[in-house]
Tab-separated table of C-alpha atoms in Angstrom:
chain	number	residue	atom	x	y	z
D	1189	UNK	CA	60.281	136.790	-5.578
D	1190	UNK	CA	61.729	137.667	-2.364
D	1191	UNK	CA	65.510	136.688	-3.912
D	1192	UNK	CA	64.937	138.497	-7.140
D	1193	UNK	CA	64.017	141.999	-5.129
D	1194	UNK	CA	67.373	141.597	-3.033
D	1195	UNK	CA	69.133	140.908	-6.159
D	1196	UNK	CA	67.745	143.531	-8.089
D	1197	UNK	CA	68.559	145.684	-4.933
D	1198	UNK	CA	72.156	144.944	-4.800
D	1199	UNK	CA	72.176	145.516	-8.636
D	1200	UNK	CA	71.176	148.606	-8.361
D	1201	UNK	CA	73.052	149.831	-5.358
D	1202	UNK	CA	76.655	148.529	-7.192
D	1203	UNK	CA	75.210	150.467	-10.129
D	1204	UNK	CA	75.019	153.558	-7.909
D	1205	UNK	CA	78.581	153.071	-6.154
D	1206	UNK	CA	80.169	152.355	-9.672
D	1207	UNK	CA	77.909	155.780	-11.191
D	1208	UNK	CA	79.475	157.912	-8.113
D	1209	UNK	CA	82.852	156.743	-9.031
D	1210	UNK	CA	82.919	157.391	-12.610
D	1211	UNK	CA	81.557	160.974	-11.632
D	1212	UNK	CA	84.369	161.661	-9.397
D	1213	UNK	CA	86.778	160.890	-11.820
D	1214	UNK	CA	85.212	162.507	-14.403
D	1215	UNK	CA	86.807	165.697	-12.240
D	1216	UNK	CA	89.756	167.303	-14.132
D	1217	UNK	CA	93.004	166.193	-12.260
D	1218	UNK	CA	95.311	168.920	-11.815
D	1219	UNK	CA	99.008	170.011	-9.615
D	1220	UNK	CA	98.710	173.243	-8.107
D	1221	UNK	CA	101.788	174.716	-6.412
D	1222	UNK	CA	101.399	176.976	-3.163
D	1223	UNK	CA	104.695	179.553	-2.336
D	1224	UNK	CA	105.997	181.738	0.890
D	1225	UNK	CA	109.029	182.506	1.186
D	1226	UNK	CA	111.448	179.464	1.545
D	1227	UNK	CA	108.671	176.492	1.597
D	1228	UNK	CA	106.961	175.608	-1.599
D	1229	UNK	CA	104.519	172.509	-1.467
D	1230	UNK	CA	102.618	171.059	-4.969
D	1231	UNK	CA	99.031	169.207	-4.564
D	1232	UNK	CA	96.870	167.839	-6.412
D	1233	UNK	CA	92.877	167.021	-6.084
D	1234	UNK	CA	93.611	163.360	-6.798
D	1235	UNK	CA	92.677	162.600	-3.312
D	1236	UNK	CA	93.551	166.100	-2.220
D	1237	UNK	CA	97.051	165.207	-1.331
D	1238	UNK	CA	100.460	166.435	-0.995
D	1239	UNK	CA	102.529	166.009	-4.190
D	1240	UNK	CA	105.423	167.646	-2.636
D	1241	UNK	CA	106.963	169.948	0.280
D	1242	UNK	CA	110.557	171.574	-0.736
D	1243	UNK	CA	112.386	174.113	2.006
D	1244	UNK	CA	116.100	174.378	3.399
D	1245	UNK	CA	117.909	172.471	5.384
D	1246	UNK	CA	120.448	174.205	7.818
D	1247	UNK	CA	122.797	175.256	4.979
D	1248	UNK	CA	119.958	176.614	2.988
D	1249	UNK	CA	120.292	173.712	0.952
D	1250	UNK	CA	116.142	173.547	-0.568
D	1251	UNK	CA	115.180	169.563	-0.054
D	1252	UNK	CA	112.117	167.846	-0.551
D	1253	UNK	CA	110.732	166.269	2.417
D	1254	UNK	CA	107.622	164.693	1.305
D	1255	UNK	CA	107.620	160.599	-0.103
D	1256	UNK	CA	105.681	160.489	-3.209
D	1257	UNK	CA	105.942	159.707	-7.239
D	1258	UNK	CA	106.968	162.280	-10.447
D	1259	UNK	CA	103.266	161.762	-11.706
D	1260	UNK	CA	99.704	161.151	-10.845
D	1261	UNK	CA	99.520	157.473	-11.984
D	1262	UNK	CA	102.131	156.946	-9.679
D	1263	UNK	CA	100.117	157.934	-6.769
D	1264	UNK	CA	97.168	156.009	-8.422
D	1265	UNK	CA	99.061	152.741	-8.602
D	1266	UNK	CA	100.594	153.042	-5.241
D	1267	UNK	CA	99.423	150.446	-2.697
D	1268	UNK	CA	99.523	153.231	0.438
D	1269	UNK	CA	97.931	157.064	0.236
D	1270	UNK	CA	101.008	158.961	-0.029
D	1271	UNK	CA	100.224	162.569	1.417
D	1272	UNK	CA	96.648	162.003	0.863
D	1273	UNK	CA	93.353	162.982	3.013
D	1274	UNK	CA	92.182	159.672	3.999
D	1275	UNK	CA	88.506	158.454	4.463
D	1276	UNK	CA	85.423	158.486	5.420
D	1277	UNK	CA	87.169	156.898	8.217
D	1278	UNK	CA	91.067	156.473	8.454
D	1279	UNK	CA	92.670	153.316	9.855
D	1280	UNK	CA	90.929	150.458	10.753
D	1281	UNK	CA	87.333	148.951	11.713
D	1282	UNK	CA	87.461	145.401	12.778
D	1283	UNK	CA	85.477	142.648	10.894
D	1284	UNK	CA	84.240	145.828	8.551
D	1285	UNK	CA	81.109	146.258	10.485
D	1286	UNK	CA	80.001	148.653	13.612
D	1287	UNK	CA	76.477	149.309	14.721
D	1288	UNK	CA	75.113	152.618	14.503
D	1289	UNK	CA	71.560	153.674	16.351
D	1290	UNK	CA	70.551	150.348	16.407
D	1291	UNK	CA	71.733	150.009	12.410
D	1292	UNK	CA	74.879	147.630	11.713
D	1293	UNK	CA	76.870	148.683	8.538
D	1294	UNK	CA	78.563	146.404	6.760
D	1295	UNK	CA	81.537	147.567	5.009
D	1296	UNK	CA	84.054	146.211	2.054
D	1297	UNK	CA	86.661	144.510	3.674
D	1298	UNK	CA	90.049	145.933	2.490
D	1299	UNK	CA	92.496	144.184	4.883
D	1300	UNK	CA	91.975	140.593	5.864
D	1301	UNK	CA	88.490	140.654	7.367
D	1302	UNK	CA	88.872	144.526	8.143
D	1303	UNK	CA	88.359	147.964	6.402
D	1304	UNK	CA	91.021	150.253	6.440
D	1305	UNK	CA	90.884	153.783	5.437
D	1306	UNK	CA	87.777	153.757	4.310
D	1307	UNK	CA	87.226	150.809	2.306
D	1308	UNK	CA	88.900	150.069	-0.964
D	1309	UNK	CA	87.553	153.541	-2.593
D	1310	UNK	CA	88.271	155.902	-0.082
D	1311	UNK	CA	88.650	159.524	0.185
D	1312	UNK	CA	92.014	159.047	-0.798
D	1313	UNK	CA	91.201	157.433	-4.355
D	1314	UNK	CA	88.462	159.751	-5.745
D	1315	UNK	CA	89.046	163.221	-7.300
D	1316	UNK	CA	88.240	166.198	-5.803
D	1317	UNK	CA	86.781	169.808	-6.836
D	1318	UNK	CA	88.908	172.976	-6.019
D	1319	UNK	CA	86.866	175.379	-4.548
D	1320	UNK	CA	89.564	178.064	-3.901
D	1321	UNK	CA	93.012	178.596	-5.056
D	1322	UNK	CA	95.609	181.296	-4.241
D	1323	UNK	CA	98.901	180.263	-4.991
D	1324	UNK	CA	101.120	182.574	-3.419
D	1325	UNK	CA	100.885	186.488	-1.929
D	1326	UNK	CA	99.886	186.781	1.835
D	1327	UNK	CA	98.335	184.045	2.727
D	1328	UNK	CA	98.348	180.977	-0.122
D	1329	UNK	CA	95.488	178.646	-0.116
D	1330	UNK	CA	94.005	176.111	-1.676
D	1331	UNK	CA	90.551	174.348	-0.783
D	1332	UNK	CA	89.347	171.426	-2.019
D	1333	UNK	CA	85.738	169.892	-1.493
D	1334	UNK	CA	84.046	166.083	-1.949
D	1335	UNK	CA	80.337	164.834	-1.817
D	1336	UNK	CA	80.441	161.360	-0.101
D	1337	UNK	CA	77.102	160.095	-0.771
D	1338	UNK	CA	75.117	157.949	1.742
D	1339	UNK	CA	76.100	154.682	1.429
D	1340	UNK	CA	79.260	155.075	0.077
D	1341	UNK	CA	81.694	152.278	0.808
D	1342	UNK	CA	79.050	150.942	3.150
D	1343	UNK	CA	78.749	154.335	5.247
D	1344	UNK	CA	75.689	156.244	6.315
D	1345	UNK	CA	74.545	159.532	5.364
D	1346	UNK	CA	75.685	161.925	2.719
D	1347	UNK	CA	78.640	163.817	3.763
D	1348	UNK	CA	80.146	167.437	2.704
D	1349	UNK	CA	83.975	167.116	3.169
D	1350	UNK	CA	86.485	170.138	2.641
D	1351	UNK	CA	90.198	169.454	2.997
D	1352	UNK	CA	92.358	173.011	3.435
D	1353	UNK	CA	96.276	173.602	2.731
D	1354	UNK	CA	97.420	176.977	3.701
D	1355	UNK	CA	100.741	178.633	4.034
D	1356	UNK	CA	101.528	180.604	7.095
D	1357	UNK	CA	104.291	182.809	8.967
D	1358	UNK	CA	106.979	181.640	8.529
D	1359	UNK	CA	107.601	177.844	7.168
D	1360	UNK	CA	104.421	176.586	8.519
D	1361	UNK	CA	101.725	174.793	7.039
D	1362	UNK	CA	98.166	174.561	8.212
D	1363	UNK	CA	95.938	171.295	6.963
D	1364	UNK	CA	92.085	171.361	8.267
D	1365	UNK	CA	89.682	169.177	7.281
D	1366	UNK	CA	85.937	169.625	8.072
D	1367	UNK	CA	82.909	167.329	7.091
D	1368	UNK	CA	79.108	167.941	7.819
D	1369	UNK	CA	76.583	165.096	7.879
D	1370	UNK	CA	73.489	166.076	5.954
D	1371	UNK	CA	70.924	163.832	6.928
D	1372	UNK	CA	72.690	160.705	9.398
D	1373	UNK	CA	74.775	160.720	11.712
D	1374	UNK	CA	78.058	158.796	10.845
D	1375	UNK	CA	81.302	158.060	11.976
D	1376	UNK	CA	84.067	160.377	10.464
D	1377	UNK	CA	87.688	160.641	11.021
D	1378	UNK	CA	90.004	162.127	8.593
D	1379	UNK	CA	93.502	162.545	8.042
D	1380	UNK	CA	96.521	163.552	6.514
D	1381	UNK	CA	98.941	160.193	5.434
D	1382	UNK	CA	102.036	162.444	3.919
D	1383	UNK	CA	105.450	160.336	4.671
D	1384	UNK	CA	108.147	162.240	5.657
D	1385	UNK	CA	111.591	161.870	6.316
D	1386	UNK	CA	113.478	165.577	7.093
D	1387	UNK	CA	116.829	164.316	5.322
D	1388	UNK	CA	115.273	164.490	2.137
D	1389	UNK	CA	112.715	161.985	0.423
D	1390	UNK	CA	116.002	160.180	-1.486
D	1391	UNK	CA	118.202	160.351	2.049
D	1392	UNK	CA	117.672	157.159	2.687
D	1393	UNK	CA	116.120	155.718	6.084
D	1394	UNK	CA	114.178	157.432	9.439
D	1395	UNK	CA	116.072	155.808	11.729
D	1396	UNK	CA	118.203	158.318	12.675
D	1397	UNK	CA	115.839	161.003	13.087
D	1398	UNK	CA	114.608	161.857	16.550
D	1399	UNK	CA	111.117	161.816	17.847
D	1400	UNK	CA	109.534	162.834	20.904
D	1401	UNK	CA	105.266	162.403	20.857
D	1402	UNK	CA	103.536	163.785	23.750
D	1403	UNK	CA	101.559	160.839	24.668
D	1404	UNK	CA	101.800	159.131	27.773
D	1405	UNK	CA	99.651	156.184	26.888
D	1406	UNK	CA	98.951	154.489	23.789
D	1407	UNK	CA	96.416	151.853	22.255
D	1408	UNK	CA	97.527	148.383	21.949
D	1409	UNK	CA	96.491	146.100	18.906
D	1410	UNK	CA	95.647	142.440	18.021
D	1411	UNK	CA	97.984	141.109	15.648
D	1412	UNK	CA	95.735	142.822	12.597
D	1413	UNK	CA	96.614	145.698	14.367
D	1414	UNK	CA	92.899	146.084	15.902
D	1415	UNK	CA	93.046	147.916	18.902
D	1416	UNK	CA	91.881	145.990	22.087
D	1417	UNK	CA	89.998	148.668	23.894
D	1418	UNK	CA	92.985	149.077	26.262
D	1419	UNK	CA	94.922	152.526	26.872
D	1420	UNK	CA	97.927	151.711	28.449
D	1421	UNK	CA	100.998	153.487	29.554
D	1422	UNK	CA	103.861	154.006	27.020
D	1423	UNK	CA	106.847	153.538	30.217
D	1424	UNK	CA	108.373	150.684	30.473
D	1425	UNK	CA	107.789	149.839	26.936
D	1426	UNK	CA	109.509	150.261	23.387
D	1427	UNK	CA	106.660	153.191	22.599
D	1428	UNK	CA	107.734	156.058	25.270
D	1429	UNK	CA	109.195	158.918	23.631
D	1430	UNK	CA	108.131	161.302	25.268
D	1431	UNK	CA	111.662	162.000	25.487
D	1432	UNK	CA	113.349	162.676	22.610
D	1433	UNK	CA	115.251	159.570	21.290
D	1434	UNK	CA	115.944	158.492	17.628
D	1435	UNK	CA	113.111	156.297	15.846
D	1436	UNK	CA	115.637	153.319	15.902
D	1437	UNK	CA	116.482	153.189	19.223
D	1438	UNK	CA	114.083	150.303	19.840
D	1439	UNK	CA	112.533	149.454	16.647
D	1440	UNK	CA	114.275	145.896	17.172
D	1441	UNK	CA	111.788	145.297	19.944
D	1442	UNK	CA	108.895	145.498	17.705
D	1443	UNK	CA	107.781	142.775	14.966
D	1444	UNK	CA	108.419	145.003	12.230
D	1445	UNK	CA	108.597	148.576	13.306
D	1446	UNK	CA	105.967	151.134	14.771
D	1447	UNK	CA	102.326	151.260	13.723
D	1448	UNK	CA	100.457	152.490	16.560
D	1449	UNK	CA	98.130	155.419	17.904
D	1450	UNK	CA	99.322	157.522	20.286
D	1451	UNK	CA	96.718	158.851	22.787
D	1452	UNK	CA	97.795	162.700	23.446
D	1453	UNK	CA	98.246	164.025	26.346
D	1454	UNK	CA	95.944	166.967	27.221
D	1455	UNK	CA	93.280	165.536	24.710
D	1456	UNK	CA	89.359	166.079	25.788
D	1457	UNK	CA	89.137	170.246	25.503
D	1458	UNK	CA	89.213	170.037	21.809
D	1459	UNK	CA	91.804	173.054	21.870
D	1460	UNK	CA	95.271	172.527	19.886
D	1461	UNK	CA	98.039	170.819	21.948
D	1462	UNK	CA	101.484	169.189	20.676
D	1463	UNK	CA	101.469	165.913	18.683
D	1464	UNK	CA	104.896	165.296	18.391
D	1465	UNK	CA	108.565	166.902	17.577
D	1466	UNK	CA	110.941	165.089	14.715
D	1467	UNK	CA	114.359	166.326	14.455
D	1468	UNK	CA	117.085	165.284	11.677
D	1469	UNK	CA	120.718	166.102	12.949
D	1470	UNK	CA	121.978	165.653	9.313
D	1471	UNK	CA	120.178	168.204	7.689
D	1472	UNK	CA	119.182	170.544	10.646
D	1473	UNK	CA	115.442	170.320	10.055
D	1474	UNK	CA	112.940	169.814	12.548
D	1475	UNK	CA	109.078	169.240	11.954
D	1476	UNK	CA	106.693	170.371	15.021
D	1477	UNK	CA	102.759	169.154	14.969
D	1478	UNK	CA	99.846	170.763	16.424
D	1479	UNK	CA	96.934	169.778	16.574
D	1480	UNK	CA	93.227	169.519	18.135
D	1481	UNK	CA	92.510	165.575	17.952
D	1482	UNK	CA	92.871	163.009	20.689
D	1483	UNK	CA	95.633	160.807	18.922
D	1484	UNK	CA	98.164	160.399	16.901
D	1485	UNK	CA	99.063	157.138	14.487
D	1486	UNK	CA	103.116	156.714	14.205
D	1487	UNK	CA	104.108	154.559	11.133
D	1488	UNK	CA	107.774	154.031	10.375
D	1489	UNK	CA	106.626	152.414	6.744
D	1490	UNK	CA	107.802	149.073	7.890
D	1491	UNK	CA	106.978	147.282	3.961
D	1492	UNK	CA	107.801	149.991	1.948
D	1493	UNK	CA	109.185	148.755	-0.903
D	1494	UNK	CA	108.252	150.913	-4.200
D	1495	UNK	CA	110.005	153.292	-6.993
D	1496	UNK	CA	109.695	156.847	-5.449
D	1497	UNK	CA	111.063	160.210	-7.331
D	1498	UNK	CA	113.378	159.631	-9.502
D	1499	UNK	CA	113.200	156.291	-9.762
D	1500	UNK	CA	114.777	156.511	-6.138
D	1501	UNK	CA	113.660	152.853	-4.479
D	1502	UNK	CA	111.811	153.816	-1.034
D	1503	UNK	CA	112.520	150.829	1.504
D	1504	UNK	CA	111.312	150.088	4.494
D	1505	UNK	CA	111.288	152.443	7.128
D	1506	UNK	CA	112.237	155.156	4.166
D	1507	UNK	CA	109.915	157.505	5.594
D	1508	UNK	CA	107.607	158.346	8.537
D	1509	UNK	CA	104.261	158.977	9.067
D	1510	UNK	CA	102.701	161.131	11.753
D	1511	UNK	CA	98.588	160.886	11.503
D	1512	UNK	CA	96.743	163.068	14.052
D	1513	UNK	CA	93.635	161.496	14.190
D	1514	UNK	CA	90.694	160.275	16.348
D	1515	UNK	CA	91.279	156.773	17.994
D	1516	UNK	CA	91.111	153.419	15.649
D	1517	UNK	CA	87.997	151.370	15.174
D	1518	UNK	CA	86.516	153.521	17.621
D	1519	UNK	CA	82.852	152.789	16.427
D	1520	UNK	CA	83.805	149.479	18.098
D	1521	UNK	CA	84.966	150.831	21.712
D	1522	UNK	CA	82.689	152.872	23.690
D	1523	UNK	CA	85.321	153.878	25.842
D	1524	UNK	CA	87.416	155.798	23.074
D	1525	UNK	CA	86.607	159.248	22.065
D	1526	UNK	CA	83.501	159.425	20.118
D	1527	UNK	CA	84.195	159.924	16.288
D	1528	UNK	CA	80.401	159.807	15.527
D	1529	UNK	CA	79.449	163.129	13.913
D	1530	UNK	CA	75.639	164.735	13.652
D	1531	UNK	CA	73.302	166.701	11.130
D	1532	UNK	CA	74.056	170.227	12.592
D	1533	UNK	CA	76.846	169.288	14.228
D	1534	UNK	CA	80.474	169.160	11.770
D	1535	UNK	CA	83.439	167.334	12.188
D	1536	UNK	CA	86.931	169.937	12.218
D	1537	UNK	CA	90.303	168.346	12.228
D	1538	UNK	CA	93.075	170.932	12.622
D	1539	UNK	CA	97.305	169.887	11.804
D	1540	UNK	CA	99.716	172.595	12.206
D	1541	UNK	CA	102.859	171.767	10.803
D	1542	UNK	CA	106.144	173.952	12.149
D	1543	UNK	CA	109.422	173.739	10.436
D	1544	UNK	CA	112.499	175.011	11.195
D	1545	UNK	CA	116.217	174.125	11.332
D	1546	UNK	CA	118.889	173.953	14.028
């Protein structure tokens, strides 16, 4: 009796998951274009992600700077989020389980014996409403909103999540993402997975582009690219840019390329702080982040390998990723900045993005 109640249990929880699903794609999927002066960007609530981001290069020369694929199922059939919010929690919790107030979740594994990005239905692969939409004028806008229920790809709680594009001053974009626990407390971390590469999204490879991340220490990884627990100094080591130096200088030092968080200097106050500074000499344009959480993920798309826009053939290290972001697998390590987030209490990720051209 006792086996057929779990059973029926579990039958009726996948029935849940799979009724939740179905509802979120039942959501009209749309492109919606935001304009200010020279920077356009398209979107879409399929994952409420970045379709597209066109401005000028230093001979006013309009590019687009943003990965990505000419239509939706593209983006649906693609193995990585390209410019999507990811979720409930980005990157990676070892063995797909962390204990919560005495609670362990269990969680779909999604990458060996790990969950990544929040489980093989995440944020990223669900439609979402749009709550507000101003395409151009002073200040364009668009809002878009998901109910995570409790339980969701394993996760506690039911969760109110609002991802936020806006346009301002002059070539800037401004991405915040806010969540509020309704009745658990869970662990949240949210972010923004756009590849970019400033020479264009058909230009070819990153390599050449310059980087400096303010980060004096970073978090090394297991070989599944689990983070040890460690924070450890970036000098010495193939990870310290904190000058400026191209993103090939010592990729040959590395397995295959970076994948890494960064944790930023000046983290703790919560108040916004620089992430990092990428500079193409080709095309002129440079790319500044801002932003109010403790770390930053740098991936140089080491296994790209997919038909882009175009039919242009992205390869590896064809673009660049720059995730601000609470630390990895964090529910795991005490000692990392708590991702955890509280009834009453909501979670508020800010990314300012700064472009300009020298």
């Amino acid at each position: 009796m006792a086996r057929f109640a779990a059973l029926f249990c579990f039958s009726i929880l996948v029935v849940l998951q799979c009724a939740s699903i179905d509802s979120a794609m039942a959501e009209e999927i749309g492109i919606y274009e935001l304009k200010k002066g020279n920077l356009s960007m398209k979107l879409t609530n399929y994952g409420a992600r970045i379709v597209s981001l066109v401005l000028p290069d230093k001979n006013g020369k309009r590019g687009d700077i943003a990965l990505g694929f000419d239509t939706i199922q593209g983006f649906m059939n693609a193995s990585s989020p390209f410019g999507a919010t990811v979720g409930r929690v980005a990157n990676r919790i070892a063995k797909a389980q962390f204990t919560l107030n005495g609670i362990v979740y269990k969680l779909p594994a999604n990458s060996g014996n790990n969950t990544i990005h929040g489980g093989p239905i995440g944020f990223s692969k669900v439609v979402w409403k749009v709550k507000k939409y101003s395409p151009d004028g002073a200040i364009p806008r668009i809002d878009f909103t998901y109910h995570s229920f409790d339980g969701e790809q394993g996760f506690p709680g039911d969760l109110l999540v609002r991802t936020s594009y806006t346009l301002l001053g002059d070539n800037q974009v401004c991405i915040t993402m806010k969540a509020e626990a309704l009745n658990k407390a869970t662990p949240v971390n949210l972010v923004n997975h756009a590849f970019w590469n400033l020479g264009g999204h058909n230009s070819g490879d990153i390599l050449s582009e310059k980087i400096q991340i303010f980060a004096s220490h970073y978090t090394p990884t297991d070989s599944k690219l689990i983070p040890t627990g460690e924070i450890v100094t970036v000098k010495g080591t193939p990870y310290d840019f904190l000058t400026a130096r191209t993103v090939g200088s010592r990729i040959n030092e590395l397995p295959k390329g970076y994948d890494i968080n960064y944790a930023l200097d000046g983290s703790g106050s919560g108040k916004l702080k620089k992430a990092a500074i990428v500079h193409d000499e080709k095309s002129g344009r440079v790319m500044e982040i801002v932003t109010n959480q403790p770390g930053v993920q740098f991936f140089t798309s080491n296994t790209l390998n997919v038909k882009g826009k175009g039919g242009f053939m992205y390869k590896p290290h064809g673009g660049l990723c720059l995730e601000t972001q609470g630390f990895p697998d964090s529910v795991n390590h005490p000692n990392f900045p708590s991702q955890i987030v509280n009834p009453g209490k909501p979670y508020n990720h800010i990314m300012l993005f700064k472009f300009s051209t020298l």
